[in-house]
């Protein structure tokens, strides 16, 4: 039995109209109709609500419908993706910006003879020279590994 058939069976077993079910899960009646006819699928949040509403497991709702299972898997991967991807992308961009600033300052110091940010101390020099590159490498690797893990 496909998801749409299971949904319709559970709804009719309780004597509910499509309108009533739609109100319960905060969607339109047309959405419920599309789910029941297999023209569309609900989001994972709505599937959880339906599971609670019908007092059946999510597995019972999804088990027989391969296409819906794949959609839920894709949706769940997408939910986990943006926060960490944004973090690593930002780290890469900040590293690139710091490297660009460092190169501009070195160019000004060399070609114009200015003495911007002449720093003393071994630790400061190490940080100034390697931090931007390290941020770019960590950001790039992190972003790429998340892309491979979460995007089909």
mmCIF file of C-alpha atoms in Angstrom:
data_model
loop_
_atom_site.group_PDB
_atom_site.id
_atom_site.type_symbol
_atom_site.label_atom_id
_atom_site.label_comp_id
_atom_site.label_asym_id
_atom_site.label_seq_id
_atom_site.Cartn_x
_atom_site.Cartn_y
_atom_site.Cartn_z
ATOM 1 C CA UNK A 1 0.000 0.000 0.000
ATOM 2 C CA UNK A 2 1.402 3.388 -0.996
ATOM 3 C CA UNK A 3 1.496 6.414 1.283
ATOM 4 C CA UNK A 4 -1.519 8.065 -0.359
ATOM 5 C CA UNK A 5 -3.625 4.930 0.013
ATOM 6 C CA UNK A 6 -2.526 4.494 3.637
ATOM 7 C CA UNK A 7 -3.307 8.139 4.403
ATOM 8 C CA UNK A 8 -6.786 7.907 2.843
ATOM 9 C CA UNK A 9 -7.522 4.651 4.661
ATOM 10 C CA UNK A 10 -6.503 6.110 8.033
ATOM 11 C CA UNK A 11 -8.462 9.305 7.398
ATOM 12 C CA UNK A 12 -11.627 7.464 6.342
ATOM 13 C CA UNK A 13 -11.291 4.969 9.219
ATOM 14 C CA UNK A 14 -11.790 7.933 11.562
ATOM 15 C CA UNK A 15 -14.572 9.447 9.468
ATOM 16 C CA UNK A 16 -12.578 12.594 8.758
ATOM 17 C CA UNK A 17 -12.936 14.713 5.638
ATOM 18 C CA UNK A 18 -9.930 16.014 3.740
ATOM 19 C CA UNK A 19 -10.810 19.491 5.056
ATOM 20 C CA UNK A 20 -10.777 18.275 8.657
ATOM 21 C CA UNK A 21 -7.409 16.522 8.266
ATOM 22 C CA UNK A 22 -5.992 19.582 6.507
ATOM 23 C CA UNK A 23 -6.974 21.775 9.454
ATOM 24 C CA UNK A 24 -5.385 19.327 11.896
ATOM 25 C CA UNK A 25 -1.990 19.455 10.142
ATOM 26 C CA UNK A 26 -2.235 23.130 9.051
ATOM 27 C CA UNK A 27 -2.274 22.632 5.286
ATOM 28 C CA UNK A 28 -4.842 23.123 2.529
ATOM 29 C CA UNK A 29 -7.428 20.534 1.528
ATOM 30 C CA UNK A 30 -5.767 20.473 -1.901
ATOM 31 C CA UNK A 31 -2.506 19.365 -0.283
ATOM 32 C CA UNK A 32 -4.245 16.434 1.396
ATOM 33 C CA UNK A 33 -5.893 15.544 -1.922
ATOM 34 C CA UNK A 34 -2.532 15.602 -3.721
ATOM 35 C CA UNK A 35 -0.972 13.394 -1.047
ATOM 36 C CA UNK A 36 -3.798 10.873 -1.320
ATOM 37 C CA UNK A 37 -3.575 10.736 -5.110
ATOM 38 C CA UNK A 38 0.235 10.480 -5.073
ATOM 39 C CA UNK A 39 0.742 13.766 -6.930
ATOM 40 C CA UNK A 40 2.772 15.240 -4.089
ATOM 41 C CA UNK A 41 4.240 14.299 -0.712
ATOM 42 C CA UNK A 42 4.241 16.082 2.639
ATOM 43 C CA UNK A 43 7.338 17.360 4.411
ATOM 44 C CA UNK A 44 8.931 15.339 7.190
ATOM 45 C CA UNK A 45 7.352 17.651 9.778
ATOM 46 C CA UNK A 46 3.874 16.917 8.436
ATOM 47 C CA UNK A 47 4.610 13.184 8.284
ATOM 48 C CA UNK A 48 5.524 13.286 11.973
ATOM 49 C CA UNK A 49 2.272 15.147 12.732
ATOM 50 C CA UNK A 50 0.267 12.601 10.723
ATOM 51 C CA UNK A 51 1.964 9.757 12.562
ATOM 52 C CA UNK A 52 1.022 11.302 15.905
ATOM 53 C CA UNK A 53 -2.482 12.134 14.730
ATOM 54 C CA UNK A 54 -3.218 8.611 13.491
ATOM 55 C CA UNK A 55 -1.297 6.984 16.353
ATOM 56 C CA UNK A 56 0.796 4.896 13.977
ATOM 57 C CA UNK A 57 4.518 4.786 13.482
ATOM 58 C CA UNK A 58 6.271 6.755 10.793
ATOM 59 C CA UNK A 59 7.560 3.435 9.534
ATOM 60 C CA UNK A 60 3.979 2.291 8.925
ATOM 61 C CA UNK A 61 3.315 5.432 6.891
ATOM 62 C CA UNK A 62 6.515 5.258 4.842
ATOM 63 C CA UNK A 63 7.490 1.615 4.584
ATOM 64 C CA UNK A 64 5.686 0.751 1.360
ATOM 65 C CA UNK A 65 6.374 3.925 -0.626
ATOM 66 C CA UNK A 66 9.933 3.998 -1.990
ATOM 67 C CA UNK A 67 9.592 7.418 -3.588
ATOM 68 C CA UNK A 68 8.402 8.987 -0.330
ATOM 69 C CA UNK A 69 11.173 7.273 1.643
ATOM 70 C CA UNK A 70 13.734 8.783 -0.737
ATOM 71 C CA UNK A 71 12.123 12.233 -0.375
ATOM 72 C CA UNK A 72 12.237 12.007 3.423
ATOM 73 C CA UNK A 73 15.899 10.953 3.319
ATOM 74 C CA UNK A 74 16.761 13.861 0.989
ATOM 75 C CA UNK A 75 14.800 16.311 3.160
ATOM 76 C CA UNK A 76 16.471 15.141 6.356
ATOM 77 C CA UNK A 77 19.922 15.490 4.797
ATOM 78 C CA UNK A 78 19.073 18.993 3.648
ATOM 79 C CA UNK A 79 17.917 19.955 7.157
ATOM 80 C CA UNK A 80 21.337 19.119 8.606
ATOM 81 C CA UNK A 81 23.338 20.734 5.840
ATOM 82 C CA UNK A 82 23.119 24.568 5.880
ATOM 83 C CA UNK A 83 24.435 25.530 9.312
ATOM 84 C CA UNK A 84 27.782 23.761 9.166
ATOM 85 C CA UNK A 85 28.234 24.440 5.442
ATOM 86 C CA UNK A 86 27.718 28.160 6.084
ATOM 87 C CA UNK A 87 30.201 28.044 8.960
ATOM 88 C CA UNK A 88 32.935 26.418 6.858
ATOM 89 C CA UNK A 89 32.219 28.635 3.850
ATOM 90 C CA UNK A 90 32.485 31.699 6.093
ATOM 91 C CA UNK A 91 35.746 30.437 7.563
ATOM 92 C CA UNK A 92 37.164 29.963 4.053
ATOM 93 C CA UNK A 93 36.060 33.434 2.944
ATOM 94 C CA UNK A 94 37.444 35.090 6.082
ATOM 95 C CA UNK A 95 40.771 33.323 5.514
ATOM 96 C CA UNK A 96 40.804 34.487 1.880
ATOM 97 C CA UNK A 97 40.011 38.052 2.977
ATOM 98 C CA UNK A 98 42.783 38.038 5.584
ATOM 99 C CA UNK A 99 45.231 36.663 3.019
ATOM 100 C CA UNK A 100 44.234 39.376 0.538
ATOM 101 C CA UNK A 101 44.708 42.075 3.185
ATOM 102 C CA UNK A 102 48.101 40.598 4.078
ATOM 103 C CA UNK A 103 49.169 40.644 0.404
ATOM 104 C CA UNK A 104 47.989 44.244 -0.065
ATOM 105 C CA UNK A 105 49.926 45.345 3.011
ATOM 106 C CA UNK A 106 53.056 43.510 1.833
ATOM 107 C CA UNK A 107 52.684 45.100 -1.605
ATOM 108 C CA UNK A 108 52.301 48.587 -0.126
ATOM 109 C CA UNK A 109 55.278 48.051 2.147
ATOM 110 C CA UNK A 110 57.452 46.793 -0.708
ATOM 111 C CA UNK A 111 56.462 49.095 -3.586
ATOM 112 C CA UNK A 112 55.578 52.320 -1.803
ATOM 113 C CA UNK A 113 57.869 52.011 1.183
ATOM 114 C CA UNK A 114 55.172 52.233 3.842
ATOM 115 C CA UNK A 115 55.543 50.361 7.072
ATOM 116 C CA UNK A 116 52.029 49.164 7.807
ATOM 117 C CA UNK A 117 51.713 46.547 10.509
ATOM 118 C CA UNK A 118 55.344 45.900 11.127
ATOM 119 C CA UNK A 119 54.968 43.456 13.973
ATOM 120 C CA UNK A 120 57.413 42.280 16.531
ATOM 121 C CA UNK A 121 57.218 38.913 18.154
ATOM 122 C CA UNK A 122 57.484 35.417 16.831
ATOM 123 C CA UNK A 123 53.910 34.359 17.678
ATOM 124 C CA UNK A 124 52.382 37.405 15.972
ATOM 125 C CA UNK A 125 54.381 36.763 12.820
ATOM 126 C CA UNK A 126 53.403 33.085 12.755
ATOM 127 C CA UNK A 127 49.721 33.944 13.195
ATOM 128 C CA UNK A 128 49.836 36.685 10.571
ATOM 129 C CA UNK A 129 51.509 34.393 8.062
ATOM 130 C CA UNK A 130 49.715 31.089 8.601
ATOM 131 C CA UNK A 131 46.282 31.839 10.094
ATOM 132 C CA UNK A 132 44.650 32.934 6.815
ATOM 133 C CA UNK A 133 45.964 29.882 4.988
ATOM 134 C CA UNK A 134 44.917 27.541 7.806
ATOM 135 C CA UNK A 135 41.413 29.054 7.835
ATOM 136 C CA UNK A 136 41.122 28.600 4.076
ATOM 137 C CA UNK A 137 42.265 24.977 4.224
ATOM 138 C CA UNK A 138 40.003 24.043 7.157
ATOM 139 C CA UNK A 139 37.044 25.897 5.648
ATOM 140 C CA UNK A 140 37.551 24.337 2.227
ATOM 141 C CA UNK A 141 37.926 20.785 3.517
ATOM 142 C CA UNK A 142 34.967 21.136 5.894
ATOM 143 C CA UNK A 143 32.718 22.634 3.252
ATOM 144 C CA UNK A 144 33.657 20.029 0.666
ATOM 145 C CA UNK A 145 33.130 17.104 3.050
ATOM 146 C CA UNK A 146 29.655 18.388 3.948
ATOM 147 C CA UNK A 147 28.788 18.842 0.283
ATOM 148 C CA UNK A 148 29.752 15.244 -0.422
ATOM 149 C CA UNK A 149 27.910 13.964 2.635
ATOM 150 C CA UNK A 150 24.637 15.860 2.363
ATOM 151 C CA UNK A 151 24.044 16.620 -1.316
ATOM 152 C CA UNK A 152 23.040 13.854 -3.716
#
